[in-house]
Amino acid sequence: MRRARMGISSRCLRVWQRNFAVYRKTWKISFLPPLLEPLFYLLAFGVGLGVLVKGVSYRGEVVSYLAFIAPALLSVAIMYNAFFETTYNSFVRMYYQKTFDAMLATPLNIEEVITGEILWAATKSLIALSLMLVVVSLFGLVSFPHGLLLFPLALLGGLAFAAIGMIFTAVVPTIEVFNLPIFLFITPMFLFSGTFFPLDTLPGWAQGVAQILPLTHLVALARALCMGQLYPGMCWHLAYLLVFCSIGIPLALRLMHRRLIK
C-alpha cells in the first residue's frame, strides 16, 4: 500500500463491483436484518410504547407515535449500514485481509479504492432502506409518491456516514478502538437526533448541539417525505448534508491516503 499516484477515475467502480460480488455470496445473511429490524422496533416502540404516547406534535399536527418514529428508523438504518461498512468492514479488508494491498497492485490508486469503498457503503444504505421501506409501507407509514424521494436521500445520507466511518478508519490504530466513536458519536446521535422524541422537548443548548449532528437532518428529511409534508426548511437540512459530504469525503480521502502511504 505505497502507491502515491493521486486522482479518481471510473476505475473506482471496480472496487464497488468487487464488494458487490462478495455481497451476492452472503446476501441471505444480510437480507434478514433490514426486514426484521424495523418490525421489531415498530412492535416494541410503536405498538408497545405507542400505547402510552397518545400522539406527538409534528409541524402543528398530532401524529401517532408509530408514524413519528418510522422515518427515524429508516434514517438510523442508513446511518448504521454506511458507518459500519466503512469502519469494521473496510478496516478488515485493509488490515487483516490485505484486500487493499491486492487492489493497489492493480492500476487502482488509493483515492479510487477509498472512493469505491464509500460508494459501496452508500449502496448498502440504499439496499437497507429499500428492504425496510417495504415493511414500513405495509403499516401505512409512508406517503407516496413523496416516499420515493427516500431513495436518493438514502444515497446522500449513506455518502455522509460512509465518509464519517472512513475518517475514523483512517485514524484508529486497532479495530477495538471503533468502540469509542460508536459510544461517543453514533449512540448519542441515535438517541438525541429527533429519533424517538421531538427536538423541542430538549433544553435550548441540547437543541443547538443536535443541529450539528448529521442524523438530525437526515431524520428531518425522511420524516417530511414519509408524511408527505414538504416545506421550505427542508432546504436547510438538504444543504447541510450536501456540505457535509463535500467536506467529509475529501477529508476521508486525504486521511486514508496519509495512512496508506506510511
Coordinates of C-alpha atoms in Angstrom, one line a residue:
M1 CA 0.0 0.0 0.0
R2 CA 2.5 2.6 -1.1
R3 CA 1.0 3.8 -4.4
A4 CA 1.3 7.6 -4.4
R5 CA -0.4 8.4 -7.7
M6 CA -3.5 10.5 -7.0
G7 CA -6.8 11.2 -8.8
I8 CA -10.1 9.5 -9.2
S9 CA -11.4 7.8 -12.3
S10 CA -14.2 5.4 -13.2
R11 CA -11.9 2.6 -12.0
C12 CA -13.3 3.2 -8.5
L13 CA -16.4 1.4 -9.7
R14 CA -14.3 -1.8 -9.9
V15 CA -14.0 -1.6 -6.1
W16 CA -17.7 -1.3 -5.9
Q17 CA -18.1 -4.2 -8.2
R18 CA -15.7 -6.4 -6.1
N19 CA -17.7 -5.6 -2.9
F20 CA -21.0 -6.3 -4.6
A21 CA -19.7 -9.7 -5.9
V22 CA -18.8 -10.6 -2.3
Y23 CA -22.2 -9.3 -1.1
R24 CA -24.0 -11.6 -3.6
K25 CA -22.5 -14.6 -1.9
T26 CA -23.7 -13.6 1.5
W27 CA -26.9 -11.7 0.7
K28 CA -29.1 -14.2 2.5
I29 CA -27.4 -13.3 5.8
S30 CA -27.6 -9.6 5.0
F31 CA -31.1 -9.8 3.8
L32 CA -32.9 -10.6 7.0
P33 CA -31.8 -7.8 9.4
P34 CA -33.2 -4.9 7.3
L35 CA -36.5 -6.8 7.1
L36 CA -36.8 -7.9 10.7
E37 CA -35.2 -4.8 12.5
P38 CA -38.0 -2.3 11.6
L39 CA -40.6 -4.9 12.5
F40 CA -39.1 -5.4 16.0
Y41 CA -38.7 -1.6 16.5
L42 CA -42.2 -0.9 15.4
L43 CA -43.7 -3.5 17.6
A44 CA -41.6 -2.6 20.6
F45 CA -41.7 1.2 20.4
G46 CA -44.6 1.9 18.1
V47 CA -47.1 -0.6 19.4
G48 CA -45.8 -1.1 22.9
L49 CA -44.7 2.4 23.9
G50 CA -47.2 3.9 21.5
V51 CA -50.0 2.8 23.8
L52 CA -48.6 5.2 26.5
V53 CA -47.9 8.0 24.0
K54 CA -51.2 9.0 22.5
G55 CA -49.7 11.4 19.9
V56 CA -46.7 13.5 19.0
S57 CA -46.9 17.1 17.8
Y58 CA -45.3 17.4 14.4
R59 CA -45.4 20.7 12.4
G60 CA -48.7 21.8 14.0
E61 CA -50.3 18.4 13.7
V62 CA -50.7 15.5 16.1
V63 CA -49.5 12.2 14.6
S64 CA -49.3 8.8 16.1
Y65 CA -46.1 7.8 17.8
L66 CA -45.7 5.0 15.2
A67 CA -45.8 7.4 12.3
F68 CA -43.3 9.7 14.2
I69 CA -40.6 7.1 14.8
A70 CA -40.9 5.1 11.5
P71 CA -38.9 7.6 9.4
A72 CA -36.3 7.8 12.1
L73 CA -35.8 4.1 12.0
L74 CA -35.2 4.3 8.2
S75 CA -32.6 7.1 8.9
V76 CA -30.9 5.1 11.6
A77 CA -30.6 2.1 9.1
I78 CA -29.0 4.4 6.6
M79 CA -26.5 5.6 9.2
Y80 CA -25.7 2.2 10.6
N81 CA -25.2 0.4 7.2
A82 CA -22.9 3.1 5.8
F83 CA -20.9 3.7 9.0
F84 CA -20.2 0.1 9.9
E85 CA -19.3 -0.7 6.3
T86 CA -16.5 1.8 6.2
T87 CA -15.3 1.2 9.7
Y88 CA -15.3 -2.5 10.7
N89 CA -15.6 -4.0 7.2
S90 CA -13.2 -1.6 5.5
F91 CA -10.7 -2.0 8.3
V92 CA -10.8 -5.8 8.0
R93 CA -10.3 -5.5 4.2
M94 CA -7.4 -3.1 4.8
Y95 CA -5.6 -4.5 7.8
Y96 CA -6.5 -8.2 8.1
Q97 CA -7.4 -9.5 4.7
K98 CA -4.9 -7.2 2.9
T99 CA -7.6 -6.7 0.2
F100 CA -6.4 -3.1 -0.2
D101 CA -2.9 -4.3 -0.9
A102 CA -4.2 -6.6 -3.7
M103 CA -6.3 -3.8 -5.3
L104 CA -3.4 -1.3 -5.1
A105 CA -1.2 -3.8 -7.0
T106 CA -3.5 -3.1 -10.0
P107 CA -3.9 0.2 -11.8
L108 CA -6.1 1.4 -9.0
N109 CA -4.8 4.2 -6.7
I110 CA -5.6 4.9 -3.1
E111 CA -8.2 7.5 -3.9
E112 CA -10.1 5.2 -6.2
V113 CA -10.1 2.4 -3.7
I114 CA -11.4 4.6 -0.9
T115 CA -14.0 6.2 -3.2
G116 CA -15.2 2.7 -4.3
E117 CA -15.5 1.8 -0.6
I118 CA -17.6 4.9 0.2
L119 CA -19.8 4.3 -2.9
W120 CA -20.4 0.7 -1.8
A121 CA -21.2 1.8 1.7
A122 CA -23.8 4.2 0.3
T123 CA -25.2 1.4 -1.8
K124 CA -25.5 -0.8 1.4
S125 CA -27.6 2.1 2.9
L126 CA -29.8 2.1 -0.2
I127 CA -30.3 -1.6 0.0
A128 CA -31.2 -1.5 3.7
L129 CA -33.7 1.4 3.1
S130 CA -35.3 -0.5 0.2
L131 CA -35.9 -3.6 2.4
M132 CA -37.1 -1.6 5.4
L133 CA -39.4 0.6 3.3
V134 CA -41.3 -2.5 2.3
V135 CA -42.0 -3.3 5.9
V136 CA -42.8 0.3 7.0
S137 CA -45.1 0.8 4.0
L138 CA -47.1 -2.3 5.0
F139 CA -48.0 -0.4 8.1
G140 CA -49.2 2.5 6.0
L141 CA -46.5 4.8 7.4
V142 CA -45.1 6.2 4.1
S143 CA -46.8 8.7 1.9
F144 CA -46.4 8.1 -1.8
P145 CA -45.2 9.5 -4.2
H146 CA -43.1 11.6 -1.8
G147 CA -41.7 8.4 -0.2
L148 CA -39.9 7.7 -3.5
L149 CA -37.5 10.5 -2.7
L150 CA -36.2 8.4 0.2
F151 CA -34.1 6.5 -2.3
P152 CA -31.9 9.4 -3.3
L153 CA -31.9 10.6 0.3
A154 CA -30.5 7.2 1.3
L155 CA -27.6 7.6 -1.1
L156 CA -26.9 11.1 0.2
G157 CA -27.1 10.0 3.8
G158 CA -25.1 6.9 3.0
L159 CA -22.3 9.0 1.5
A160 CA -22.2 11.3 4.6
F161 CA -22.0 8.5 7.1
A162 CA -19.6 6.5 4.9
A163 CA -17.3 9.4 4.9
I164 CA -17.5 9.7 8.7
G165 CA -16.7 6.0 9.1
M166 CA -13.8 6.2 6.7
I167 CA -12.4 9.2 8.6
F168 CA -12.4 7.1 11.8
T169 CA -10.8 4.1 9.9
A170 CA -8.0 6.4 8.9
V171 CA -7.1 7.4 12.4
V172 CA -7.9 4.4 14.7
P173 CA -4.8 2.2 15.5
T174 CA -6.7 -1.0 16.1
I175 CA -10.2 -2.4 15.4
E176 CA -11.1 -2.3 19.1
V177 CA -10.9 1.5 19.1
F178 CA -14.0 1.7 17.0
N179 CA -15.9 1.2 20.3
L180 CA -15.1 4.9 21.1
P181 CA -16.7 6.6 18.1
I182 CA -19.7 4.3 18.4
F183 CA -20.1 5.1 22.1
L184 CA -19.3 8.8 21.9
F185 CA -20.7 9.7 18.4
I186 CA -23.1 7.2 16.9
T187 CA -25.0 6.3 20.1
P188 CA -25.7 9.9 21.1
M189 CA -27.0 10.6 17.5
F190 CA -29.2 7.5 17.7
L191 CA -30.8 8.9 20.9
F192 CA -30.8 12.7 20.5
S193 CA -31.4 13.5 16.8
G194 CA -35.1 13.7 17.0
T195 CA -35.4 10.0 16.5
F196 CA -37.7 9.0 19.5
F197 CA -38.9 12.4 20.6
P198 CA -39.2 15.9 19.2
L199 CA -36.2 18.1 19.5
D200 CA -38.2 20.9 21.0
T201 CA -38.5 18.8 24.2
L202 CA -34.8 19.2 24.8
P203 CA -33.1 22.2 26.5
G204 CA -32.0 25.0 24.2
W205 CA -28.3 24.1 24.3
A206 CA -29.1 20.5 23.5
Q207 CA -31.2 21.5 20.5
G208 CA -28.2 23.5 19.3
V209 CA -25.9 20.5 19.7
A210 CA -28.5 18.3 17.9
Q211 CA -28.3 20.7 14.8
I212 CA -24.6 19.8 14.5
L213 CA -25.3 16.1 14.2
P214 CA -25.9 14.9 10.6
L215 CA -28.5 12.3 11.7
T216 CA -30.8 15.2 12.9
H217 CA -31.0 16.5 9.3
L218 CA -31.4 13.1 7.8
V219 CA -34.3 12.3 10.2
A220 CA -36.0 15.6 9.5
L221 CA -35.9 15.0 5.7
A222 CA -37.0 11.4 6.0
R223 CA -39.9 12.3 8.3
A224 CA -41.1 15.0 6.0
L225 CA -41.0 12.7 3.0
C226 CA -42.8 9.9 4.8
M227 CA -45.6 12.2 5.9
G228 CA -45.8 14.0 2.6
Q229 CA -45.2 17.4 4.2
L230 CA -42.7 19.3 2.1
Y231 CA -41.7 22.7 3.5
P232 CA -39.0 25.4 2.8
G233 CA -37.0 24.4 5.8
M234 CA -36.1 21.2 4.2
C235 CA -33.6 23.1 2.0
W236 CA -31.5 23.8 5.1
H237 CA -31.4 20.1 6.0
L238 CA -30.5 19.1 2.5
A239 CA -27.9 21.8 2.2
Y240 CA -26.3 20.6 5.5
L241 CA -25.9 17.1 4.2
L242 CA -24.6 18.3 0.8
V243 CA -22.0 20.5 2.5
F244 CA -21.1 17.7 5.0
C245 CA -20.4 15.3 2.1
S246 CA -18.4 17.9 0.2
I247 CA -16.1 18.3 3.2
G248 CA -16.2 14.8 4.7
I249 CA -15.4 12.8 1.5
P250 CA -12.3 14.7 0.5
L251 CA -11.2 14.7 4.2
A252 CA -11.6 10.9 4.3
L253 CA -9.6 10.5 1.1
R254 CA -6.8 12.7 2.4
L255 CA -6.6 10.9 5.7
M256 CA -6.7 7.5 4.2
H257 CA -4.0 8.5 1.6
R258 CA -1.8 9.6 4.5
R259 CA -2.4 6.3 6.4
L260 CA -1.8 4.0 3.4
I261 CA 1.4 5.6 2.1
K262 CA 3.2 5.4 5.5

